[in-house]
Amino acid sequence: MHRLLLLGCFWLLTAPTVSSIFQRPTGSPAPPRLQYLLEPLHSTVHTQRGATATLPCVLRALPRNYRVKWSKVEPANYRESIIIITNGLYHKNYGPLSPRVHLRHSHRYDASLTITDVALEDEGRYRCQLVNGLDDESVSLMLHLEGVVFPYQPSNGRYKFNYHEAKRACEQQDSRLATYQQLYKAWTEGLDWCNAGWILDGTVHYPIINSREPCGGRLLLPGVRTYGAKDKQKDRFDAFCFTSALQGSQVYFIRGHLNFKEAGQACRNHGAAIAKVGQLYSAWKFSQLDRCDGGWLADGSVRYPITTPRERCGGLPDPGVRSFGFPSKEMRTYGTYCFVGK
């Protein structure tokens, strides 16, 4: 007993203090202390496409002659785009977000930014900066949309897009080029694709779960493989697109033996439009759309969504959107997937 007490006393005398255990490494500057802005309780705001989202920015005191500037960090060009500037009494909106943003201003210390009808391109990092002479300070927040990443290539085969064509192709399919974070998250959730594709910042990657010879070899570990930054005009790859659920929308299937033109007309007869690839992926991911029937989509491809894998629906063991590629548009073999928006 006495020996245990002595050992305990010795540990107390020689053990490092709590402050030394968590001491900042030598040479690392301490983060600047916020004097006027409150640190947000949560740095990520989760929302859905079509919803209204508020990014919090609250002052604890009002300095003299201050301004608050909201901006968005654009990963495609590594720049910040100004959204709104206020001095507490007046404000001015800037850029493409201008019609859909306003300051919440629920009290005189509140400089929070509200975005209405949230769109896919709204996802990303935002900065609320207090401009106050030499005492500028800022807080960063992430606006996050739950979504799904899918690989995309055109009807004429793989590796046909330069960066700008890939960006346009995703937008035409009710999606946008994915960010690296979105692609990485999709990989952790099981995305395994051997073809390299553009992402939003102009780099090229492909996600591998099962290492194999045609995809970098069996010896390389699973991961998001990268080709790095490529020439946006000359280099050609596929695209990785990102889409999200749209509130109040629906994708449904119409049976029939329809060619492509008849498929589009069948949807219009029901007050709908032929679905885009991103809309089908969204319905599969968020509405658990599950059909064994191939159907035409707006880009001329034929696909079908499977949430419960089974032998007679492609035989693959994992859920996903299966593809028949781009058959002749004159074929009368398939039904069609239709989209109704809000």
mmCIF file of C-alpha atoms in Angstrom:
data_model
loop_
_atom_site.group_PDB
_atom_site.id
_atom_site.type_symbol
_atom_site.label_atom_id
_atom_site.label_comp_id
_atom_site.label_asym_id
_atom_site.label_seq_id
_atom_site.Cartn_x
_atom_site.Cartn_y
_atom_site.Cartn_z
ATOM 1 C CA MET A 1 0.000 0.000 0.000
ATOM 2 C CA HIS A 2 2.780 2.452 0.962
ATOM 3 C CA ARG A 3 4.623 1.493 -2.224
ATOM 4 C CA LEU A 4 1.565 2.319 -4.353
ATOM 5 C CA LEU A 5 1.234 5.726 -2.679
ATOM 6 C CA LEU A 6 4.913 6.462 -3.292
ATOM 7 C CA LEU A 7 4.620 5.499 -6.951
ATOM 8 C CA GLY A 8 1.530 7.706 -7.293
ATOM 9 C CA CYS A 9 3.364 10.679 -5.758
ATOM 10 C CA PHE A 10 6.345 10.104 -8.046
ATOM 11 C CA TRP A 11 4.033 10.102 -11.150
ATOM 12 C CA LEU A 12 2.428 13.371 -10.055
ATOM 13 C CA LEU A 13 5.848 14.972 -9.633
ATOM 14 C CA THR A 14 7.219 13.781 -12.979
ATOM 15 C CA ALA A 15 4.135 13.621 -15.231
ATOM 16 C CA PRO A 16 3.754 16.426 -17.764
ATOM 17 C CA THR A 17 1.116 19.007 -16.984
ATOM 18 C CA VAL A 18 -2.019 19.240 -19.116
ATOM 19 C CA SER A 19 -0.765 22.486 -20.631
ATOM 20 C CA SER A 20 2.506 20.886 -21.712
ATOM 21 C CA ILE A 21 0.753 17.861 -23.252
ATOM 22 C CA PHE A 22 -1.260 20.123 -25.535
ATOM 23 C CA GLN A 23 1.420 22.747 -26.002
ATOM 24 C CA ARG A 24 1.533 24.259 -29.515
ATOM 25 C CA PRO A 25 4.614 23.124 -31.480
ATOM 26 C CA THR A 26 7.484 25.605 -31.491
ATOM 27 C CA GLY A 27 7.252 28.011 -34.400
ATOM 28 C CA SER A 28 3.491 27.483 -35.038
ATOM 29 C CA PRO A 29 1.698 30.823 -34.840
ATOM 30 C CA ALA A 30 -1.388 30.880 -32.668
ATOM 31 C CA PRO A 31 -4.583 31.482 -34.626
ATOM 32 C CA PRO A 32 -5.684 35.111 -34.334
ATOM 33 C CA ARG A 33 -8.257 35.609 -31.620
ATOM 34 C CA LEU A 34 -11.625 36.818 -32.841
ATOM 35 C CA GLN A 35 -12.356 40.180 -31.253
ATOM 36 C CA TYR A 36 -15.630 41.121 -32.908
ATOM 37 C CA LEU A 37 -16.940 37.995 -34.687
ATOM 38 C CA LEU A 38 -18.379 35.035 -32.813
ATOM 39 C CA GLU A 39 -16.946 31.657 -33.769
ATOM 40 C CA PRO A 40 -19.844 29.686 -35.321
ATOM 41 C CA LEU A 41 -21.064 26.766 -33.253
ATOM 42 C CA HIS A 42 -21.081 24.562 -36.369
ATOM 43 C CA SER A 43 -18.808 25.275 -39.319
ATOM 44 C CA THR A 44 -20.896 23.231 -41.791
ATOM 45 C CA VAL A 45 -24.483 24.029 -42.782
ATOM 46 C CA HIS A 46 -26.390 21.110 -44.319
ATOM 47 C CA THR A 47 -29.176 21.797 -46.788
ATOM 48 C CA GLN A 48 -31.023 20.477 -49.836
ATOM 49 C CA ARG A 49 -31.361 21.774 -53.361
ATOM 50 C CA GLY A 50 -34.326 24.115 -53.614
ATOM 51 C CA ALA A 51 -34.333 24.864 -49.874
ATOM 52 C CA THR A 52 -33.432 28.067 -47.986
ATOM 53 C CA ALA A 53 -30.159 28.016 -46.027
ATOM 54 C CA THR A 54 -28.608 30.509 -43.607
ATOM 55 C CA LEU A 55 -24.871 30.791 -42.967
ATOM 56 C CA PRO A 56 -24.381 32.294 -39.486
ATOM 57 C CA CYS A 57 -22.182 35.341 -38.905
ATOM 58 C CA VAL A 58 -22.828 37.258 -35.671
ATOM 59 C CA LEU A 59 -20.868 40.116 -34.125
ATOM 60 C CA ARG A 60 -20.272 40.385 -30.400
ATOM 61 C CA ALA A 61 -19.654 44.140 -30.712
ATOM 62 C CA LEU A 62 -19.972 46.809 -33.383
ATOM 63 C CA PRO A 63 -16.681 48.558 -34.181
ATOM 64 C CA ARG A 64 -16.637 52.046 -35.630
ATOM 65 C CA ASN A 65 -16.745 52.376 -39.447
ATOM 66 C CA TYR A 66 -16.823 48.661 -40.089
ATOM 67 C CA ARG A 67 -17.995 46.613 -43.074
ATOM 68 C CA VAL A 68 -18.935 42.954 -43.343
ATOM 69 C CA LYS A 69 -18.073 41.237 -46.621
ATOM 70 C CA TRP A 70 -19.429 37.833 -47.638
ATOM 71 C CA SER A 71 -17.579 35.935 -50.356
ATOM 72 C CA LYS A 72 -17.477 32.425 -51.812
ATOM 73 C CA VAL A 73 -14.252 30.515 -52.454
ATOM 74 C CA GLU A 74 -14.307 29.190 -56.031
ATOM 75 C CA PRO A 75 -12.277 25.956 -56.366
ATOM 76 C CA ALA A 76 -12.187 26.166 -60.168
ATOM 77 C CA ASN A 77 -10.051 29.324 -60.181
ATOM 78 C CA TYR A 78 -8.869 29.594 -56.537
ATOM 79 C CA ARG A 79 -10.482 33.022 -56.179
ATOM 80 C CA GLU A 80 -13.091 34.523 -53.889
ATOM 81 C CA SER A 81 -16.232 35.965 -55.429
ATOM 82 C CA ILE A 82 -17.856 38.768 -53.443
ATOM 83 C CA ILE A 83 -21.521 38.136 -52.671
ATOM 84 C CA ILE A 84 -22.612 41.007 -50.438
ATOM 85 C CA ILE A 85 -21.082 43.954 -48.509
ATOM 86 C CA THR A 86 -22.826 45.755 -45.667
ATOM 87 C CA ASN A 87 -21.982 48.512 -43.190
ATOM 88 C CA GLY A 88 -24.871 47.589 -40.927
ATOM 89 C CA LEU A 89 -27.251 50.152 -42.447
ATOM 90 C CA TYR A 90 -26.921 49.571 -46.179
ATOM 91 C CA HIS A 91 -25.826 46.635 -48.265
ATOM 92 C CA LYS A 92 -25.020 45.818 -51.879
ATOM 93 C CA ASN A 93 -25.245 42.449 -53.627
ATOM 94 C CA TYR A 94 -22.768 41.205 -56.239
ATOM 95 C CA GLY A 95 -22.448 38.399 -58.787
ATOM 96 C CA PRO A 96 -24.736 35.589 -59.929
ATOM 97 C CA LEU A 97 -25.962 34.844 -56.397
ATOM 98 C CA SER A 98 -27.276 38.403 -56.088
ATOM 99 C CA PRO A 99 -30.993 37.678 -56.755
ATOM 100 C CA ARG A 100 -31.103 34.840 -54.216
ATOM 101 C CA VAL A 101 -29.220 36.230 -51.204
ATOM 102 C CA HIS A 102 -30.006 38.643 -48.406
ATOM 103 C CA LEU A 103 -28.797 39.353 -44.884
ATOM 104 C CA ARG A 104 -30.935 37.753 -42.202
ATOM 105 C CA HIS A 105 -30.434 40.776 -39.913
ATOM 106 C CA SER A 106 -32.649 39.459 -37.111
ATOM 107 C CA HIS A 107 -30.923 41.955 -34.762
ATOM 108 C CA ARG A 108 -28.271 44.647 -35.137
ATOM 109 C CA TYR A 109 -25.393 42.237 -34.449
ATOM 110 C CA ASP A 110 -26.607 39.721 -37.044
ATOM 111 C CA ALA A 111 -24.775 39.650 -40.406
ATOM 112 C CA SER A 112 -25.809 36.090 -41.337
ATOM 113 C CA LEU A 113 -26.251 35.288 -45.035
ATOM 114 C CA THR A 114 -29.484 33.663 -46.255
ATOM 115 C CA ILE A 115 -29.557 31.866 -49.624
ATOM 116 C CA THR A 116 -32.951 31.022 -51.125
ATOM 117 C CA ASP A 117 -33.703 28.268 -53.650
ATOM 118 C CA VAL A 118 -30.301 26.629 -53.052
ATOM 119 C CA ALA A 119 -28.690 25.386 -56.285
ATOM 120 C CA LEU A 120 -25.990 22.782 -56.938
ATOM 121 C CA GLU A 121 -23.374 25.451 -57.596
ATOM 122 C CA ASP A 122 -24.041 27.043 -54.191
ATOM 123 C CA GLU A 123 -22.232 24.240 -52.369
ATOM 124 C CA GLY A 124 -18.792 25.195 -51.123
ATOM 125 C CA ARG A 125 -16.823 27.372 -48.728
ATOM 126 C CA TYR A 126 -18.023 30.834 -47.725
ATOM 127 C CA ARG A 127 -16.211 33.546 -45.810
ATOM 128 C CA CYS A 128 -17.696 36.241 -43.570
ATOM 129 C CA GLN A 129 -15.061 38.947 -43.167
ATOM 130 C CA LEU A 130 -15.216 41.923 -40.835
ATOM 131 C CA VAL A 131 -13.319 44.770 -42.512
ATOM 132 C CA ASN A 132 -12.142 47.142 -39.814
ATOM 133 C CA GLY A 133 -8.864 48.786 -40.780
ATOM 134 C CA LEU A 134 -5.937 46.802 -39.408
ATOM 135 C CA ASP A 135 -8.163 44.553 -37.301
ATOM 136 C CA ASP A 136 -9.772 42.532 -40.111
ATOM 137 C CA GLU A 137 -10.979 39.088 -39.089
ATOM 138 C CA SER A 138 -13.096 36.377 -40.662
ATOM 139 C CA VAL A 139 -14.884 33.075 -40.170
ATOM 140 C CA SER A 140 -15.287 30.314 -42.771
ATOM 141 C CA LEU A 141 -18.311 28.074 -43.237
ATOM 142 C CA MET A 142 -19.168 25.180 -45.546
ATOM 143 C CA LEU A 143 -22.519 24.854 -47.273
ATOM 144 C CA HIS A 144 -23.060 21.135 -47.862
ATOM 145 C CA LEU A 145 -25.643 19.445 -50.092
ATOM 146 C CA GLU A 146 -26.271 15.740 -49.762
ATOM 147 C CA GLY A 147 -25.714 14.355 -53.243
ATOM 148 C CA VAL A 148 -24.438 11.623 -55.501
ATOM 149 C CA VAL A 149 -21.412 11.522 -57.838
ATOM 150 C CA PHE A 150 -21.606 9.646 -61.129
ATOM 151 C CA PRO A 151 -19.143 9.132 -64.003
ATOM 152 C CA TYR A 152 -20.246 10.443 -67.379
ATOM 153 C CA GLN A 153 -19.033 10.028 -70.947
ATOM 154 C CA PRO A 154 -20.672 10.969 -74.266
ATOM 155 C CA SER A 155 -22.211 8.710 -76.886
ATOM 156 C CA ASN A 156 -19.011 8.672 -78.975
ATOM 157 C CA GLY A 157 -16.941 6.914 -76.312
ATOM 158 C CA ARG A 158 -14.508 7.489 -73.471
ATOM 159 C CA TYR A 159 -12.036 10.345 -73.066
ATOM 160 C CA LYS A 160 -13.743 12.806 -75.406
ATOM 161 C CA PHE A 161 -14.192 15.848 -73.100
ATOM 162 C CA ASN A 162 -11.809 18.694 -72.521
ATOM 163 C CA TYR A 163 -12.465 20.476 -69.208
ATOM 164 C CA HIS A 164 -14.982 22.969 -70.592
ATOM 165 C CA GLU A 165 -16.907 20.277 -72.472
ATOM 166 C CA ALA A 166 -17.012 18.104 -69.336
ATOM 167 C CA LYS A 167 -18.354 21.029 -67.316
ATOM 168 C CA ARG A 168 -21.044 21.711 -69.915
ATOM 169 C CA ALA A 169 -21.966 18.018 -70.202
ATOM 170 C CA CYS A 170 -22.593 17.734 -66.457
ATOM 171 C CA GLU A 171 -24.723 20.877 -66.480
ATOM 172 C CA GLN A 172 -26.795 19.480 -69.353
ATOM 173 C CA GLN A 173 -27.550 16.411 -67.200
ATOM 174 C CA ASP A 174 -28.873 18.406 -64.211
ATOM 175 C CA SER A 175 -25.580 18.195 -62.347
ATOM 176 C CA ARG A 176 -22.210 19.921 -62.108
ATOM 177 C CA LEU A 177 -18.590 18.810 -62.066
ATOM 178 C CA ALA A 178 -17.853 17.220 -58.696
ATOM 179 C CA THR A 179 -15.368 18.673 -56.237
ATOM 180 C CA TYR A 180 -12.516 16.534 -54.937
ATOM 181 C CA GLN A 181 -14.273 16.276 -51.555
ATOM 182 C CA GLN A 182 -17.422 14.985 -53.255
ATOM 183 C CA LEU A 183 -15.482 12.453 -55.311
ATOM 184 C CA TYR A 184 -13.536 11.284 -52.242
ATOM 185 C CA LYS A 185 -16.764 10.849 -50.256
ATOM 186 C CA ALA A 186 -18.280 8.885 -53.150
ATOM 187 C CA TRP A 187 -15.210 6.628 -53.154
ATOM 188 C CA THR A 188 -15.618 5.933 -49.415
ATOM 189 C CA GLU A 189 -19.237 4.994 -50.184
ATOM 190 C CA GLY A 190 -18.221 2.490 -52.869
ATOM 191 C CA LEU A 191 -17.660 4.337 -56.167
ATOM 192 C CA ASP A 192 -15.227 2.204 -58.187
ATOM 193 C CA TRP A 193 -14.477 3.456 -61.708
ATOM 194 C CA CYS A 194 -11.488 2.786 -63.926
ATOM 195 C CA ASN A 195 -11.860 5.736 -66.334
ATOM 196 C CA ALA A 196 -10.261 9.027 -65.335
ATOM 197 C CA GLY A 197 -12.467 12.106 -65.277
ATOM 198 C CA TRP A 198 -12.352 15.868 -64.803
ATOM 199 C CA ILE A 199 -13.482 17.459 -61.544
ATOM 200 C CA LEU A 200 -14.316 21.076 -60.774
ATOM 201 C CA ASP A 201 -10.828 22.381 -59.968
ATOM 202 C CA GLY A 202 -9.428 21.204 -63.306
ATOM 203 C CA THR A 203 -7.653 18.118 -61.995
ATOM 204 C CA VAL A 204 -8.246 14.552 -63.194
ATOM 205 C CA HIS A 205 -8.858 11.489 -60.982
ATOM 206 C CA TYR A 206 -10.437 8.058 -60.808
ATOM 207 C CA PRO A 207 -11.671 6.170 -57.689
ATOM 208 C CA ILE A 208 -10.676 2.535 -57.174
ATOM 209 C CA ILE A 209 -12.072 0.173 -54.523
ATOM 210 C CA ASN A 210 -10.836 -3.099 -56.050
ATOM 211 C CA SER A 211 -7.258 -2.885 -57.336
ATOM 212 C CA ARG A 212 -6.880 -4.611 -60.723
ATOM 213 C CA GLU A 213 -4.566 -4.743 -63.729
ATOM 214 C CA PRO A 214 -6.372 -2.369 -66.123
ATOM 215 C CA CYS A 215 -6.725 0.240 -63.359
ATOM 216 C CA GLY A 216 -3.152 0.947 -62.299
ATOM 217 C CA GLY A 217 -2.256 -2.619 -61.335
ATOM 218 C CA ARG A 218 -3.034 -4.978 -58.477
ATOM 219 C CA LEU A 219 -0.182 -3.744 -56.294
ATOM 220 C CA LEU A 220 -1.512 -0.196 -55.900
ATOM 221 C CA LEU A 221 -3.666 0.339 -52.845
ATOM 222 C CA PRO A 222 -7.321 1.352 -53.248
ATOM 223 C CA GLY A 223 -7.901 5.077 -53.312
ATOM 224 C CA VAL A 224 -8.664 8.087 -55.450
ATOM 225 C CA ARG A 225 -5.924 7.931 -58.073
ATOM 226 C CA THR A 226 -4.852 11.242 -59.556
ATOM 227 C CA TYR A 227 -3.382 12.535 -62.805
ATOM 228 C CA GLY A 228 -3.098 16.005 -61.294
ATOM 229 C CA ALA A 229 -3.878 19.230 -63.152
ATOM 230 C CA LYS A 230 -4.244 18.887 -66.923
ATOM 231 C CA ASP A 231 -4.523 21.267 -69.873
ATOM 232 C CA LYS A 232 -8.174 22.354 -69.855
ATOM 233 C CA GLN A 233 -8.236 22.896 -73.606
ATOM 234 C CA LYS A 234 -6.128 20.057 -75.018
ATOM 235 C CA ASP A 235 -6.368 17.093 -72.627
ATOM 236 C CA ARG A 236 -9.408 14.826 -72.873
ATOM 237 C CA PHE A 237 -11.028 12.613 -70.258
ATOM 238 C CA ASP A 238 -14.470 11.660 -68.958
ATOM 239 C CA ALA A 239 -16.312 13.664 -66.295
ATOM 240 C CA PHE A 240 -17.349 13.089 -62.700
ATOM 241 C CA CYS A 241 -20.657 14.857 -62.119
ATOM 242 C CA PHE A 242 -22.427 15.692 -58.866
ATOM 243 C CA THR A 243 -26.174 16.039 -58.405
ATOM 244 C CA SER A 244 -28.540 16.341 -55.476
ATOM 245 C CA ALA A 245 -32.199 15.783 -54.691
ATOM 246 C CA LEU A 246 -34.567 18.549 -55.774
ATOM 247 C CA GLN A 247 -37.439 19.202 -53.377
ATOM 248 C CA GLY A 248 -40.845 18.445 -54.869
ATOM 249 C CA SER A 249 -39.556 16.554 -57.939
ATOM 250 C CA GLN A 250 -40.288 13.018 -59.120
ATOM 251 C CA VAL A 251 -38.869 10.534 -61.634
ATOM 252 C CA TYR A 252 -41.130 7.719 -62.859
ATOM 253 C CA PHE A 253 -41.130 5.050 -65.554
ATOM 254 C CA ILE A 254 -43.506 4.631 -68.526
ATOM 255 C CA ARG A 255 -43.641 1.183 -70.061
ATOM 256 C CA GLY A 256 -43.651 0.673 -73.807
ATOM 257 C CA HIS A 257 -41.657 -0.218 -76.867
ATOM 258 C CA LEU A 258 -40.642 3.292 -77.766
ATOM 259 C CA ASN A 259 -37.974 4.862 -79.899
ATOM 260 C CA PHE A 260 -36.201 7.943 -78.547
ATOM 261 C CA LYS A 261 -38.592 10.453 -80.131
ATOM 262 C CA GLU A 262 -41.647 8.552 -78.914
ATOM 263 C CA ALA A 263 -40.149 8.374 -75.418
ATOM 264 C CA GLY A 264 -39.898 12.146 -75.213
ATOM 265 C CA GLN A 265 -43.467 12.543 -76.470
ATOM 266 C CA ALA A 266 -44.774 9.997 -73.957
ATOM 267 C CA CYS A 267 -43.353 12.078 -71.103
ATOM 268 C CA ARG A 268 -44.773 15.308 -72.543
ATOM 269 C CA ASN A 269 -48.197 13.654 -72.836
ATOM 270 C CA HIS A 270 -48.080 13.226 -69.045
ATOM 271 C CA GLY A 271 -47.030 16.835 -68.425
ATOM 272 C CA ALA A 272 -43.437 15.795 -67.772
ATOM 273 C CA ALA A 273 -40.059 15.870 -69.532
ATOM 274 C CA ILE A 274 -37.792 12.979 -70.394
ATOM 275 C CA ALA A 275 -35.430 12.593 -67.434
ATOM 276 C CA LYS A 276 -31.782 13.603 -67.489
ATOM 277 C CA VAL A 277 -29.026 11.323 -66.235
ATOM 278 C CA GLY A 278 -28.491 13.367 -63.064
ATOM 279 C CA GLN A 279 -32.210 13.247 -62.292
ATOM 280 C CA LEU A 280 -32.265 9.463 -62.563
ATOM 281 C CA TYR A 281 -29.230 9.157 -60.276
ATOM 282 C CA SER A 282 -30.876 11.499 -57.774
ATOM 283 C CA ALA A 283 -34.104 9.464 -57.790
ATOM 284 C CA TRP A 284 -32.099 6.255 -57.330
ATOM 285 C CA LYS A 285 -30.069 7.700 -54.450
ATOM 286 C CA PHE A 286 -32.697 9.692 -52.565
ATOM 287 C CA SER A 287 -36.064 8.184 -53.554
ATOM 288 C CA GLN A 288 -34.801 4.566 -53.771
ATOM 289 C CA LEU A 289 -36.151 4.235 -57.326
ATOM 290 C CA ASP A 290 -35.718 0.575 -58.249
ATOM 291 C CA ARG A 291 -36.708 -0.784 -61.666
ATOM 292 C CA CYS A 292 -35.413 -3.594 -63.802
ATOM 293 C CA ASP A 293 -36.605 -1.886 -66.984
ATOM 294 C CA GLY A 294 -34.283 -0.009 -69.317
ATOM 295 C CA GLY A 295 -35.593 3.427 -70.218
ATOM 296 C CA TRP A 296 -34.590 6.279 -72.496
ATOM 297 C CA LEU A 297 -33.030 9.401 -71.002
ATOM 298 C CA ALA A 298 -32.598 12.901 -72.439
ATOM 299 C CA ASP A 299 -29.024 12.341 -73.663
ATOM 300 C CA GLY A 300 -30.080 9.326 -75.772
ATOM 301 C CA SER A 301 -28.728 6.756 -73.332
ATOM 302 C CA VAL A 302 -30.732 3.869 -71.865
ATOM 303 C CA ARG A 303 -30.357 3.130 -68.145
ATOM 304 C CA TYR A 304 -32.182 1.633 -65.186
ATOM 305 C CA PRO A 305 -31.825 2.134 -61.400
ATOM 306 C CA ILE A 306 -31.317 -0.782 -58.995
ATOM 307 C CA THR A 307 -31.413 -0.342 -55.219
ATOM 308 C CA THR A 308 -31.927 -4.047 -54.406
ATOM 309 C CA PRO A 309 -29.519 -6.107 -56.536
ATOM 310 C CA ARG A 310 -30.948 -9.350 -57.924
ATOM 311 C CA GLU A 311 -29.856 -11.964 -60.413
ATOM 312 C CA ARG A 312 -32.319 -11.112 -63.172
ATOM 313 C CA CYS A 313 -31.577 -7.368 -63.059
ATOM 314 C CA GLY A 314 -28.060 -7.301 -64.389
ATOM 315 C CA GLY A 315 -26.622 -9.782 -61.887
ATOM 316 C CA LEU A 316 -24.228 -7.264 -60.327
ATOM 317 C CA PRO A 317 -23.886 -7.527 -56.533
ATOM 318 C CA ASP A 318 -24.017 -3.796 -55.725
ATOM 319 C CA PRO A 319 -26.780 -1.183 -56.096
ATOM 320 C CA GLY A 320 -26.349 1.348 -58.876
ATOM 321 C CA VAL A 321 -27.629 2.832 -62.101
ATOM 322 C CA ARG A 322 -27.017 0.319 -64.880
ATOM 323 C CA SER A 323 -26.466 1.388 -68.479
ATOM 324 C CA PHE A 324 -27.215 -0.069 -71.903
ATOM 325 C CA GLY A 325 -25.101 2.675 -73.445
ATOM 326 C CA PHE A 326 -26.382 4.700 -76.395
ATOM 327 C CA PRO A 327 -28.418 2.420 -78.684
ATOM 328 C CA SER A 328 -29.844 3.564 -82.026
ATOM 329 C CA LYS A 329 -32.539 6.141 -81.360
ATOM 330 C CA GLU A 330 -34.801 4.286 -83.805
ATOM 331 C CA MET A 331 -34.918 1.139 -81.661
ATOM 332 C CA ARG A 332 -38.361 0.378 -80.210
ATOM 333 C CA THR A 333 -37.155 -1.767 -77.309
ATOM 334 C CA TYR A 334 -37.321 0.397 -74.191
ATOM 335 C CA GLY A 335 -39.665 2.453 -72.062
ATOM 336 C CA THR A 336 -38.786 5.901 -70.763
ATOM 337 C CA TYR A 337 -38.010 7.687 -67.496
ATOM 338 C CA CYS A 338 -39.871 10.967 -67.018
ATOM 339 C CA PHE A 339 -39.155 13.901 -64.705
ATOM 340 C CA VAL A 340 -41.630 16.243 -63.041
ATOM 341 C CA GLY A 341 -40.178 19.250 -61.250
ATOM 342 C CA LYS A 342 -41.723 21.363 -58.564
#
